[in-house]
Tab-separated table of C-alpha atoms and ligand atoms in Angstrom:
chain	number	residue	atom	x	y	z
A	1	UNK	CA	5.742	-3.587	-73.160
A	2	UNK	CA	3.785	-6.738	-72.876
A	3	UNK	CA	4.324	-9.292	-75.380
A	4	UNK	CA	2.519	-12.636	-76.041
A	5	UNK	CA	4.061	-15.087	-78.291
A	6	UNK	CA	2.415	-18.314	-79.013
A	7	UNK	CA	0.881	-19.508	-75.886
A	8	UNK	CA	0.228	-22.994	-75.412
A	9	UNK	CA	-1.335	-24.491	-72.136
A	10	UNK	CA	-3.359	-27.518	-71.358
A	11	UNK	CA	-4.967	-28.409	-68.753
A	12	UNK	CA	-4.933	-32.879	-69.276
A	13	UNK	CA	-6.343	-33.401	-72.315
A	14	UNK	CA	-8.271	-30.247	-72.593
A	15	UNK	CA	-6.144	-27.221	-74.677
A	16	UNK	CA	-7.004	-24.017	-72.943
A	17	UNK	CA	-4.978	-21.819	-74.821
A	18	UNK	CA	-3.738	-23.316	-78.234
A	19	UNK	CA	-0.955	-20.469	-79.352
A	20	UNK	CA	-1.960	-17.166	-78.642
A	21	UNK	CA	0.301	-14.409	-79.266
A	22	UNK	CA	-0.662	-10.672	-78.824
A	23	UNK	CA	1.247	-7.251	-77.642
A	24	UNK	CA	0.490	-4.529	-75.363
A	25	UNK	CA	1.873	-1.299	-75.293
A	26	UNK	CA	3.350	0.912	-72.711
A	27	UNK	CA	0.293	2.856	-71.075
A	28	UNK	CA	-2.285	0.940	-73.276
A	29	UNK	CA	-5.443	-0.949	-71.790
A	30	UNK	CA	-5.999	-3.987	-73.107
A	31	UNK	CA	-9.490	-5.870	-72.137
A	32	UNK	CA	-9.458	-9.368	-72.881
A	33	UNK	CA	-13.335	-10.328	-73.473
A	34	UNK	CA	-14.854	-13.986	-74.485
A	35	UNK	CA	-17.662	-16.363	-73.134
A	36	UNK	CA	-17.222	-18.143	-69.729
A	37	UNK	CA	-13.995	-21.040	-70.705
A	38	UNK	CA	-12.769	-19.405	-73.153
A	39	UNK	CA	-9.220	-18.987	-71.018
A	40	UNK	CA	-9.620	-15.430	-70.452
A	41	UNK	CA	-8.299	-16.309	-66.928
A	42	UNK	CA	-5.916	-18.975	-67.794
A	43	UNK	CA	-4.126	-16.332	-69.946
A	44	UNK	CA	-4.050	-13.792	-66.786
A	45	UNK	CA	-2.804	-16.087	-64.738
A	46	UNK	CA	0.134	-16.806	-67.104
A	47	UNK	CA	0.730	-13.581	-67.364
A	48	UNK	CA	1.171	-12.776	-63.497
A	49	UNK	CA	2.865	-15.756	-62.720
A	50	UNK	CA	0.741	-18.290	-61.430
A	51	UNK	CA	0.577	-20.555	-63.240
A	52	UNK	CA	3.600	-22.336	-66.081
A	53	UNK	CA	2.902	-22.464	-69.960
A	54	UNK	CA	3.095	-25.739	-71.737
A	55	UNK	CA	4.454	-24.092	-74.771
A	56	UNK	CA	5.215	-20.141	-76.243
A	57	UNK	CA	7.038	-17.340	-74.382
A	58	UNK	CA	6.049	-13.767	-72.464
A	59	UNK	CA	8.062	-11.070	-72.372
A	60	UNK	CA	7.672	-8.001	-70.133
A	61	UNK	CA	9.747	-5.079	-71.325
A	62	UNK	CA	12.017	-7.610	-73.718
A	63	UNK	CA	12.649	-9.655	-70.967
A	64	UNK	CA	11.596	-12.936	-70.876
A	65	UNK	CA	9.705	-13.973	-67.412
A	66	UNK	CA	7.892	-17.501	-69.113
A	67	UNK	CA	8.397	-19.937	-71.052
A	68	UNK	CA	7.478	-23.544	-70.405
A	69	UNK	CA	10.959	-23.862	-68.878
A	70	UNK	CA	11.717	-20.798	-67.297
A	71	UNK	CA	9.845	-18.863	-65.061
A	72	UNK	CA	10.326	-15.470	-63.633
A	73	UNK	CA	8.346	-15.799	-59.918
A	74	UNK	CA	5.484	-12.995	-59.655
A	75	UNK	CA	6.612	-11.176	-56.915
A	76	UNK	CA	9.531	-10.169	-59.499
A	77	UNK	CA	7.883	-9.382	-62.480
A	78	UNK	CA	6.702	-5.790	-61.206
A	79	UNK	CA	2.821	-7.095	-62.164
A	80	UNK	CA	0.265	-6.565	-59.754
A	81	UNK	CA	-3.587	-8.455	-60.236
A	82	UNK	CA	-6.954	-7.217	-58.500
A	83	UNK	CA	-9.307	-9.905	-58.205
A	84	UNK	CA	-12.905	-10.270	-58.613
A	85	UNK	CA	-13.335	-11.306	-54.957
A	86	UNK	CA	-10.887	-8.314	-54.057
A	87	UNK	CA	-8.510	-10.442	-51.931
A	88	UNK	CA	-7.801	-8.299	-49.177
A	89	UNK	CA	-6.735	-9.607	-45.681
A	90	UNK	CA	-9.693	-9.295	-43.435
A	91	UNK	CA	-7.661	-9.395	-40.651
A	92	UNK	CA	-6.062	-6.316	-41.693
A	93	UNK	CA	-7.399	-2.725	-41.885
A	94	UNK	CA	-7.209	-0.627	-44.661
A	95	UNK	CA	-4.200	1.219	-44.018
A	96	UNK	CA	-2.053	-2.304	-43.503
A	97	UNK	CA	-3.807	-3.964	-46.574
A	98	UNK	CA	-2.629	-1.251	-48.703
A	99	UNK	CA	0.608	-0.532	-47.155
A	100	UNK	CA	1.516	-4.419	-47.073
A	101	UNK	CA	3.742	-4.558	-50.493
A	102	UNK	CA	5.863	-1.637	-49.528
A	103	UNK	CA	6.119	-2.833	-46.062
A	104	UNK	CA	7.399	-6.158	-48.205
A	105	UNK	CA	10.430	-3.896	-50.061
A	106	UNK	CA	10.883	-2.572	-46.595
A	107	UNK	CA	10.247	0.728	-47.552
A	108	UNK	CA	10.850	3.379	-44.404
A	109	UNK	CA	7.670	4.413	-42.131
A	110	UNK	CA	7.344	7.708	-43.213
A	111	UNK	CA	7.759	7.180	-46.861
A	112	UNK	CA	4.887	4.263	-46.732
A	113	UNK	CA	2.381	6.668	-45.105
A	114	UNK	CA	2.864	9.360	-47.403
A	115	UNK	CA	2.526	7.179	-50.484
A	116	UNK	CA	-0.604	5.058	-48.271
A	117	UNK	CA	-2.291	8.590	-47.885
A	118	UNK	CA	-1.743	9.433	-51.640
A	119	UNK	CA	-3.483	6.098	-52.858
A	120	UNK	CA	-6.239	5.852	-50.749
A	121	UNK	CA	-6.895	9.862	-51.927
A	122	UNK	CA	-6.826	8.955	-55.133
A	123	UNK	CA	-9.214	6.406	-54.589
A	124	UNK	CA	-11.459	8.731	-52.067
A	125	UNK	CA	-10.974	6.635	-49.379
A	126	UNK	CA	-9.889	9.054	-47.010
A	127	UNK	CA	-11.203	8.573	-43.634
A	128	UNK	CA	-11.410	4.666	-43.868
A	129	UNK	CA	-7.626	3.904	-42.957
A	130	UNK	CA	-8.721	2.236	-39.645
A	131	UNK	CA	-11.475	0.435	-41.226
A	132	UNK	CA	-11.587	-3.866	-41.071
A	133	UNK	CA	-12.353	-5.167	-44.602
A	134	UNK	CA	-15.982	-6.985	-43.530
A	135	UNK	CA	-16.767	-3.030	-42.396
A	136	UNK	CA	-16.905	-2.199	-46.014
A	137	UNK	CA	-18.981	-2.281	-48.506
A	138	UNK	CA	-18.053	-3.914	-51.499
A	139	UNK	CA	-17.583	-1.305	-53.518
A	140	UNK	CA	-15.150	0.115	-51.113
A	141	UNK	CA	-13.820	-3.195	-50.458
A	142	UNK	CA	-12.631	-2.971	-54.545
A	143	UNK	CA	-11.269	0.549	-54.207
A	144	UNK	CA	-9.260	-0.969	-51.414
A	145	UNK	CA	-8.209	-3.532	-53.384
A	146	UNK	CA	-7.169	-0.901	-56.286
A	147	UNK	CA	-4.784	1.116	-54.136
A	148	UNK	CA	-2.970	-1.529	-52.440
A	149	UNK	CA	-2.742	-2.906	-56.425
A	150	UNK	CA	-1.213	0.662	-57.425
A	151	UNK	CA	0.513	1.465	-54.079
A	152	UNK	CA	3.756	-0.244	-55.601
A	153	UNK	CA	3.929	1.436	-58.979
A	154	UNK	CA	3.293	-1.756	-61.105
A	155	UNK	CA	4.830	-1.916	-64.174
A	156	UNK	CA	1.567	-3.776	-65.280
A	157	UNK	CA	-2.160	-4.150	-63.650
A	158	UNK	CA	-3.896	-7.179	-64.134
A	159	UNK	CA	-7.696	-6.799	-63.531
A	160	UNK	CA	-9.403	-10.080	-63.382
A	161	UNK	CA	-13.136	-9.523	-63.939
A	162	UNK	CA	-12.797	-6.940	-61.074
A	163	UNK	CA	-16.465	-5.685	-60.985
A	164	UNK	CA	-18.437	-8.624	-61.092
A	165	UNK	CA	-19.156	-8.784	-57.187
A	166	UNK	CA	-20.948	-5.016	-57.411
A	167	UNK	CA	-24.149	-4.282	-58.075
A	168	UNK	CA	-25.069	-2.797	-60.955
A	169	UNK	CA	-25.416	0.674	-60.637
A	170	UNK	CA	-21.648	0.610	-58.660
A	171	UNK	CA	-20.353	-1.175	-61.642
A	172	UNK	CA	-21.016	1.235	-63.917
A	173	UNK	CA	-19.977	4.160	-61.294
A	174	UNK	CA	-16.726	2.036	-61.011
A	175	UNK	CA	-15.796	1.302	-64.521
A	176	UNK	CA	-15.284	4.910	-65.524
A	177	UNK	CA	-13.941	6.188	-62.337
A	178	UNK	CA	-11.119	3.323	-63.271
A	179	UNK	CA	-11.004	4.044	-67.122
A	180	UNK	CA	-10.220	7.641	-65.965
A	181	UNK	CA	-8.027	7.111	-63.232
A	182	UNK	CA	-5.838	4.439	-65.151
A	183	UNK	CA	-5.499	6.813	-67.958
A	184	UNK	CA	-4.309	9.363	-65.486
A	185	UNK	CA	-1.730	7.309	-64.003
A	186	UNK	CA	-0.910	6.095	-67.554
A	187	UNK	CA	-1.276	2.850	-66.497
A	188	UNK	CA	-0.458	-0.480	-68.550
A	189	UNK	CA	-3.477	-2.548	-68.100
A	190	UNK	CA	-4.765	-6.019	-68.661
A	191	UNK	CA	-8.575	-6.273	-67.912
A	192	UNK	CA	-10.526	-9.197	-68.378
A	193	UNK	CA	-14.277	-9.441	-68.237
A	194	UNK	CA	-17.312	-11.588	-70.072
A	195	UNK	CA	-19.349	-8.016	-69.616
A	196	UNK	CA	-19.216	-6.042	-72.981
A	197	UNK	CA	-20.281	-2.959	-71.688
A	198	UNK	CA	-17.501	-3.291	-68.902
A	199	UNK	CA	-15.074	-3.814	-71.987
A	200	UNK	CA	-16.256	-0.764	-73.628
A	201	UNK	CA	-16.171	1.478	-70.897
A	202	UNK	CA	-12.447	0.472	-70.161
A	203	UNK	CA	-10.526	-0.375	-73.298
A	204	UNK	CA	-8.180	1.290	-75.679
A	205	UNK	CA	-8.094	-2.603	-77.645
A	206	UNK	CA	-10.473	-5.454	-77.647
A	207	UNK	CA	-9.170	-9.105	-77.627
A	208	UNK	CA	-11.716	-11.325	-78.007
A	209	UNK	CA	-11.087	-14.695	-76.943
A	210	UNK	CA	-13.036	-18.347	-78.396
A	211	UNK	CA	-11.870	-21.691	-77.454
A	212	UNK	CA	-8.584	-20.420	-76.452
A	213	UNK	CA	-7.345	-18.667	-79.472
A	214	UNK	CA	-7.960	-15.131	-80.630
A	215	UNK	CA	-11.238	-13.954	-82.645
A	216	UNK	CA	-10.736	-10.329	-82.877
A	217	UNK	CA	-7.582	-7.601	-81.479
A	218	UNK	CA	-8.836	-4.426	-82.600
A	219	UNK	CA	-10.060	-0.809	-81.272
A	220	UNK	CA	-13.901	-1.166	-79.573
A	221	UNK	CA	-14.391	0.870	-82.486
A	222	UNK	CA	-13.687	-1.635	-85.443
A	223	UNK	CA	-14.796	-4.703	-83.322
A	224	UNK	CA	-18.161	-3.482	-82.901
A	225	UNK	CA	-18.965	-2.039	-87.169
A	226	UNK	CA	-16.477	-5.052	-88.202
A	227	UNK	CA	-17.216	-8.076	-85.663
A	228	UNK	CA	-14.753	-10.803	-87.363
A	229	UNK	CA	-16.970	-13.427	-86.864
A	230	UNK	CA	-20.446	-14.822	-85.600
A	231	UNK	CA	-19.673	-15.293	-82.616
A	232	UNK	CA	-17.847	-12.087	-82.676
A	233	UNK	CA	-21.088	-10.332	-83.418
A	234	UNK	CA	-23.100	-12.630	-80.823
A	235	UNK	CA	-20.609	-11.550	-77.749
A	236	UNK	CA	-21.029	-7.735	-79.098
A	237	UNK	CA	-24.915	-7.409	-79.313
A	238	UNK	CA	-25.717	-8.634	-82.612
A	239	UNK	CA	-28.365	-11.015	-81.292
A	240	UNK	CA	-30.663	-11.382	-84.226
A	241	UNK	CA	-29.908	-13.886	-86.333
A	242	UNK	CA	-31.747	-14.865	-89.940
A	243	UNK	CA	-30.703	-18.660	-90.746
A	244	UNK	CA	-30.465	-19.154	-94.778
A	245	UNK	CA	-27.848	-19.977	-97.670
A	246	UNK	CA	-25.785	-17.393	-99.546
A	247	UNK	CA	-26.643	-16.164	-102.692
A	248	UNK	CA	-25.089	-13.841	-105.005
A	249	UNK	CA	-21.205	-12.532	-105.063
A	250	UNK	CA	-18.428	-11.381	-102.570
A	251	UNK	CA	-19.153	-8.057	-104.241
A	252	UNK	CA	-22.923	-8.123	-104.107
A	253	UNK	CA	-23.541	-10.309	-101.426
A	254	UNK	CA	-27.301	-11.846	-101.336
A	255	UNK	CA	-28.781	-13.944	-98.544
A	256	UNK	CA	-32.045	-16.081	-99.256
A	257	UNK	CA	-33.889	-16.707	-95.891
A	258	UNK	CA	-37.703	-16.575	-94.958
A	259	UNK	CA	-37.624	-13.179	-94.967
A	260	UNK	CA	-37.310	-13.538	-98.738
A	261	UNK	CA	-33.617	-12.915	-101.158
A	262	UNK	CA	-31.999	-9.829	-99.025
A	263	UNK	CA	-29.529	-8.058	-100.999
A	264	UNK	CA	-26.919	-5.304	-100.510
A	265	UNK	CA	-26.151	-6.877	-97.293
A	266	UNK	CA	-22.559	-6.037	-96.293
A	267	UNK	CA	-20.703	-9.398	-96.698
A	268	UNK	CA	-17.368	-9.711	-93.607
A	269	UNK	CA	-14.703	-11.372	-95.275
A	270	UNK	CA	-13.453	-14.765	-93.716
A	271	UNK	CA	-13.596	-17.267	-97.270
A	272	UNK	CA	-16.286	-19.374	-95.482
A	273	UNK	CA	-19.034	-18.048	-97.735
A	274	UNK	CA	-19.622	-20.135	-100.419
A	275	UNK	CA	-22.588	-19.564	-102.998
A	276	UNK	CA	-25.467	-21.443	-101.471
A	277	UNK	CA	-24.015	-22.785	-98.865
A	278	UNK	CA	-25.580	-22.162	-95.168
A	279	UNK	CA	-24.824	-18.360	-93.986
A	280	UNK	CA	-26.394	-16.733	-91.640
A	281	UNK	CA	-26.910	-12.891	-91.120
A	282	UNK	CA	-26.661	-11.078	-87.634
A	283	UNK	CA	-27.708	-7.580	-86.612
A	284	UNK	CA	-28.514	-5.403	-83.531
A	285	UNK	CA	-31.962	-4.526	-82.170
A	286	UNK	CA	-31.089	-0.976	-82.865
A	287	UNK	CA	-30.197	-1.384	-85.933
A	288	UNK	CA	-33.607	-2.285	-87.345
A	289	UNK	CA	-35.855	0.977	-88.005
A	290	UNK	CA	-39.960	0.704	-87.763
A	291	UNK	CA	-41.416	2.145	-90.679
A	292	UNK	CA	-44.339	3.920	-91.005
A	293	UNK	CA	-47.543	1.311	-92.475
A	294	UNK	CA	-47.847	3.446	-95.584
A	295	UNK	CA	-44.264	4.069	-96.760
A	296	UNK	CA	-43.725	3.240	-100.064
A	297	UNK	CA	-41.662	0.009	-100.228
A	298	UNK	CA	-39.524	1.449	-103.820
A	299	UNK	CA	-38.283	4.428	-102.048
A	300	UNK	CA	-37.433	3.116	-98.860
A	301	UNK	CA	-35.113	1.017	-100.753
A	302	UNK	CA	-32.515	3.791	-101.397
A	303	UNK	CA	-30.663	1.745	-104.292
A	304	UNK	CA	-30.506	-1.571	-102.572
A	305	UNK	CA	-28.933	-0.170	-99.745
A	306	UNK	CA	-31.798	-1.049	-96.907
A	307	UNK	CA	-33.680	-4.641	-96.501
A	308	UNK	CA	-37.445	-4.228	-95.623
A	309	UNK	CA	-38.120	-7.593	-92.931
A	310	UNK	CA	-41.417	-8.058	-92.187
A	311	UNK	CA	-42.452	-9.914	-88.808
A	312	UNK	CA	-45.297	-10.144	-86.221
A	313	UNK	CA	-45.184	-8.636	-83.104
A	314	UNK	CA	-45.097	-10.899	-79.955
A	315	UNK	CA	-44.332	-9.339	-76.972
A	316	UNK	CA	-43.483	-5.498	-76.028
A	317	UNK	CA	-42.338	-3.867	-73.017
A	318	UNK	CA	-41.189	-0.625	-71.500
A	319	UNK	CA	-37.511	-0.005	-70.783
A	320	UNK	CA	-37.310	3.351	-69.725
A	321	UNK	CA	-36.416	5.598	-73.019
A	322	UNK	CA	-37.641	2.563	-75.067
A	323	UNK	CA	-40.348	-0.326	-76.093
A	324	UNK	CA	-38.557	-3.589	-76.462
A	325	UNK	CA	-40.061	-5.529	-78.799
A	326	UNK	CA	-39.777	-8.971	-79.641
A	327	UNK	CA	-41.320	-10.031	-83.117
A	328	UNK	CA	-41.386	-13.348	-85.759
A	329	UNK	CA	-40.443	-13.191	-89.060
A	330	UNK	CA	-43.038	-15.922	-91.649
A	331	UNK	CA	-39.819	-18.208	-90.813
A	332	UNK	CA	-40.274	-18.546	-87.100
A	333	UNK	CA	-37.392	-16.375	-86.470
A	334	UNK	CA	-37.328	-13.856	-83.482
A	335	UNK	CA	-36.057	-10.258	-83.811
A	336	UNK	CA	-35.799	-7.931	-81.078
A	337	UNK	CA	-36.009	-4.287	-81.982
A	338	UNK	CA	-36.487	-0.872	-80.238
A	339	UNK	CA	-39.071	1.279	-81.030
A	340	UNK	CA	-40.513	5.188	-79.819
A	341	UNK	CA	-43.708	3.606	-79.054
A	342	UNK	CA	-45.678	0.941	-77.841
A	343	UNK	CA	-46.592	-2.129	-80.779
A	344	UNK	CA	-49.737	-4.077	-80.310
A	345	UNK	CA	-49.143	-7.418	-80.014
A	346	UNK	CA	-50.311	-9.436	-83.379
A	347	UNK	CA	-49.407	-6.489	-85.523
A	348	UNK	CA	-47.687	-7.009	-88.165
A	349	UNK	CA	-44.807	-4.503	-88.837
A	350	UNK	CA	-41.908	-3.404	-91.223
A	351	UNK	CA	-38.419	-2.774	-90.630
A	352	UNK	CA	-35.747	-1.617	-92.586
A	353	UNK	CA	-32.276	-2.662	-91.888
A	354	UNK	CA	-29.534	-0.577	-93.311
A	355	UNK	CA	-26.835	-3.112	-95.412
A	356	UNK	CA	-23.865	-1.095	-93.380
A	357	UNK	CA	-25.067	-3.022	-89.562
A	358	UNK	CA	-25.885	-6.537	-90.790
A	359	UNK	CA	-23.242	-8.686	-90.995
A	360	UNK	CA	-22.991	-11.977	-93.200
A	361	UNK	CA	-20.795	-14.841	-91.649
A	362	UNK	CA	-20.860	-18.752	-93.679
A	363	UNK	CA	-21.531	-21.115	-91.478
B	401	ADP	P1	-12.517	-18.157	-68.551
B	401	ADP	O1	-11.686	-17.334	-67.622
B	401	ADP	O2	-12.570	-17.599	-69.942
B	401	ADP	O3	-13.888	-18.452	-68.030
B	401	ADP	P2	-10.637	-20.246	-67.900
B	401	ADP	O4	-9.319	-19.735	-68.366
B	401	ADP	O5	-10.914	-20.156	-66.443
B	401	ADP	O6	-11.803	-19.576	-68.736
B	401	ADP	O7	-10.786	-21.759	-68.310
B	401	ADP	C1	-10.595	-22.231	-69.638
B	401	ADP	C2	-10.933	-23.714	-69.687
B	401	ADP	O8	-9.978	-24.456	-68.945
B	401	ADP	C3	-12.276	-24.044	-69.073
B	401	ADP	O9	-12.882	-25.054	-69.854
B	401	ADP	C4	-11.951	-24.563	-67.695
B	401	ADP	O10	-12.899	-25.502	-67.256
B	401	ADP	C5	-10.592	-25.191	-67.903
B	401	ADP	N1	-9.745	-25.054	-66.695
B	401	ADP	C6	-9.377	-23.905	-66.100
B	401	ADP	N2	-8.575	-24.143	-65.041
B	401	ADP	C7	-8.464	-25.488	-64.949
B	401	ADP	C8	-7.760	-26.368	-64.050
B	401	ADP	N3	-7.013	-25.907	-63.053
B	401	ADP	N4	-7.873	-27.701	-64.285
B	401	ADP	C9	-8.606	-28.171	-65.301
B	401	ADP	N5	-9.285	-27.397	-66.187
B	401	ADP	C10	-9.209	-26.077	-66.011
C-alpha cells in the first residue's frame, strides 16, 4: 500500500537519504530502526508530508502523493503521525484533542461522540474525557495522542519514536498494548525507533537504516540469525567484537585473531572478505557458553562446530536472573557474557561459542 521508490533528499551539502526505495503492505508494520542521523525521521517526514524530496517518488495506494515536483498536502493523504513529544493541544481536553480531526471533516455531533467514546475505550481512557493534557501523565498523555491518531481511520499511522518520553517500565507496558491493538485494528504502520527491543516488540519487518540508505528489510526473525552487516549486528546486540584477518575459504571460513585461528565460524556473505585481509567477528553475550574447568577441550569441539575463547575475568555483576560478566581475551579484547553464577574476578575462564551465532563481516 505504501511504496518507496528511490528517495533522494539533502539537506545543503549533506545527503540524508541517498535513494531509498522500500514497500509496505496493507495491514503490515513496518519499524524503521538505525543509529541517531541515520534519516529515520527525514524518511517519516517525507512520507507524511512535511517535508519535499529532492529526488524519487511515494506512492500511497498507486497514487502518487511526492515526488520532488509534486506534492500531495498531508491533510490529504489519509496518513496520520504520533509524535514522540505526543503533540496534543494543552489547551484542549481530552475529549476535543481527540475529537479535533473529525470536527475538521465536519463530521455531525452525535456521530463524533460515539466514535470519541469508542477510541478513548479502546485505549482505556474512559473517565479522562474532561481531563487538560498537563493533568496527565505521560503515559496517558501518549494514549491520548494514539486515539486522536486513529479517531479518523488513517489509511496509514506514522509512529515517530513514540515511546521515548516514558519511563521504562511504561514503555515496555506500551509497546505491546500497541503491537496488539494495531494488529487488531489491522492497522498499516510505520514505526520508527533507535530502541531494538521497541522494534522487536512491534514489527512484522525490520528496515534498518545507515547513512541514509538501507542495511537490512527483513522479518526480526532473519535480521537478528542473519544481521547483513557489522553494523547490522552492532545495532542488534552483537556487541563483542574479535579484531583479526580472514583466513581460510567462503566455504570454511577461518578467522586468525588473539584468541588464536577460529574455524567453522559461519561466514555472512557480502564479497568484502578477502583471504587475509582485516575481518572482524561479532557475537552476543548470550551466545558464549561457560564451560566447566575440566571439560575436555576435543569433545567440546563437536566437529569444528564450537570455538573455545579463553579470557580473564574483569568485572561481574548481578542482573536479576543473571551475572554479567565482562572478561579480556590475551589480545586485550573485552567480551561480555552471561553466566548462572557469580565469576571471581582474575579467573581465567572458557567459553565456547557455537559457529551458527558468530558472524564474520570484512572490514
Ligand atoms: P534520525 O531520525 O535517524 O536521527 P534525521 O532524519 O533526523 O535522523 O537526520 C538525518 C541527518 O540529516 C542528520 O545528520 C541530521 O543532522 C540532518 N538533518 C536533519 N534535518 C535537518 C535539517 N532540517 N537541516 C539540516 N540537516 C538536517
Amino acid at each position: 500500500m505504501l511504496e518507496v521508490r528511490n528517495l533522494l533528499k539533502s539537506y545543503g551539502d549533506y545527503q540524508a537519504l541517498s535513494g531509498l526505495s522500500l514497500e509496505l503492505q496493507e495491514g503490515e508494520i513496518i519499524s524503521v530502526l538505525g543509529p541517531s542521523g541515520c534519516g529515520k525521521s527525514t524518511l517519516l517526514q517525507l512520507v507524511a508530508g512535511l517535508s519535499r524530496p529532492d529526488g524519487g517518488e511515494i506512492l500511497l495506494h498507486g497514487q502518487t502523493i511526492a515526488t520532488a515536483s509534486k506534492m500531495l498536502p498531508p491533510e490529504k493523504r489519509g496518513i496520520n503521525m504520533v509524535f514522540q513529544d505526543y503533540a496534543l493541544w494543552p489547551h484542549m481536553n481530552v475529549f476535543e484533542n481527540v475529537a479535533y480531526g473529525l470536527k475538521e471533516k465536519r463530521m455531525p455531533l452525535q456521530q463524533i461522540k460515539d466514535k470519541v467514546a469508542g477510541a478513548l475505550a479502546l485505549l482505556q481512557l474512559e473517565g479522562f474525557e474532561r481531563r487538560l493534557p498537563p493533568q496527565l501523565s505521560g503515559g496517558q498523555q501518549q494514549r491520548v495522542a494514539i486515539a486522536r491518531a486513529l479517531v479518523t481511520e488513517p489509511r496509514l499511522m506514522l509512529l515517530d519514536e513514540p515511546l521515548s518520553n516514558l519511563d521504562m517500565r511504561l514503555r515496555v507496558e506500551m509497546r505491546t498494548e500497541m503491537s496488539v491493538l494495531f494488529r487488531r485494528l489491522k492497522m498499516s504502520v510505520f514505526h520508527v525507533t533507535h530502541d531494538p527491543e521497541e522494534a522487536f516488540a512491534m514489527a512484522d519487518k525490520l528496515l534498518l537504516m545507515r547513512s541514509g540508505a538501507i542495511d537490512q528489510f527483513d522479518t526480526p526473525f532473519a535480521c537478528y540469525h542473519k544481521p547483513a552487516s557489522r553494523q547490522a549486528a552492532s545495532l542488534l546486540g552483537a556487541v563483542n567484537v574479535l579484531q583479526g584477518h580472514f583466513a581460510g575459504t567462503a566455504e570454511e571460513p577461518a578467522i586468525g585473531c588473539s584468541a588464536g585461528l577460529l574455524s567453522g565460524i559461519l561466514c555472512e556473505p557480502g564479497g568484502k572478505l578477502k583471504v587475509d585481509g582485516p575481518a572482524e567477528l561479532r557475537f552476543r553475550p548470550e551466545a558464549l557458553a561457560l564451560l566447566p574447568e575440566t571439560a575436555d577441550a576435543a569433545v567440546e569441539k563437536k566437529g569444528g562446530q564450537t570455538n573455545i575463547l579463553e579470557a580473564r575475568v574483569i568485572h561481574c555483576t548481578f542482573e536479576g536472573t543473571k551475572w554479567r560478566t565482562l572478561a579480556e581475551t590475551s589480545g586485550s579484547e573485552r567480551l561480555y557474557l552471561f553466566s548462572e553464577e557469580h565469576l571471581e574476578t582474575g579467573g581465567v575462564i572458557r567459553m565456547a561459542l557455537p559457529s551458527h551465532a558468530a558472524y564474520l563481516y570484512g572490514l
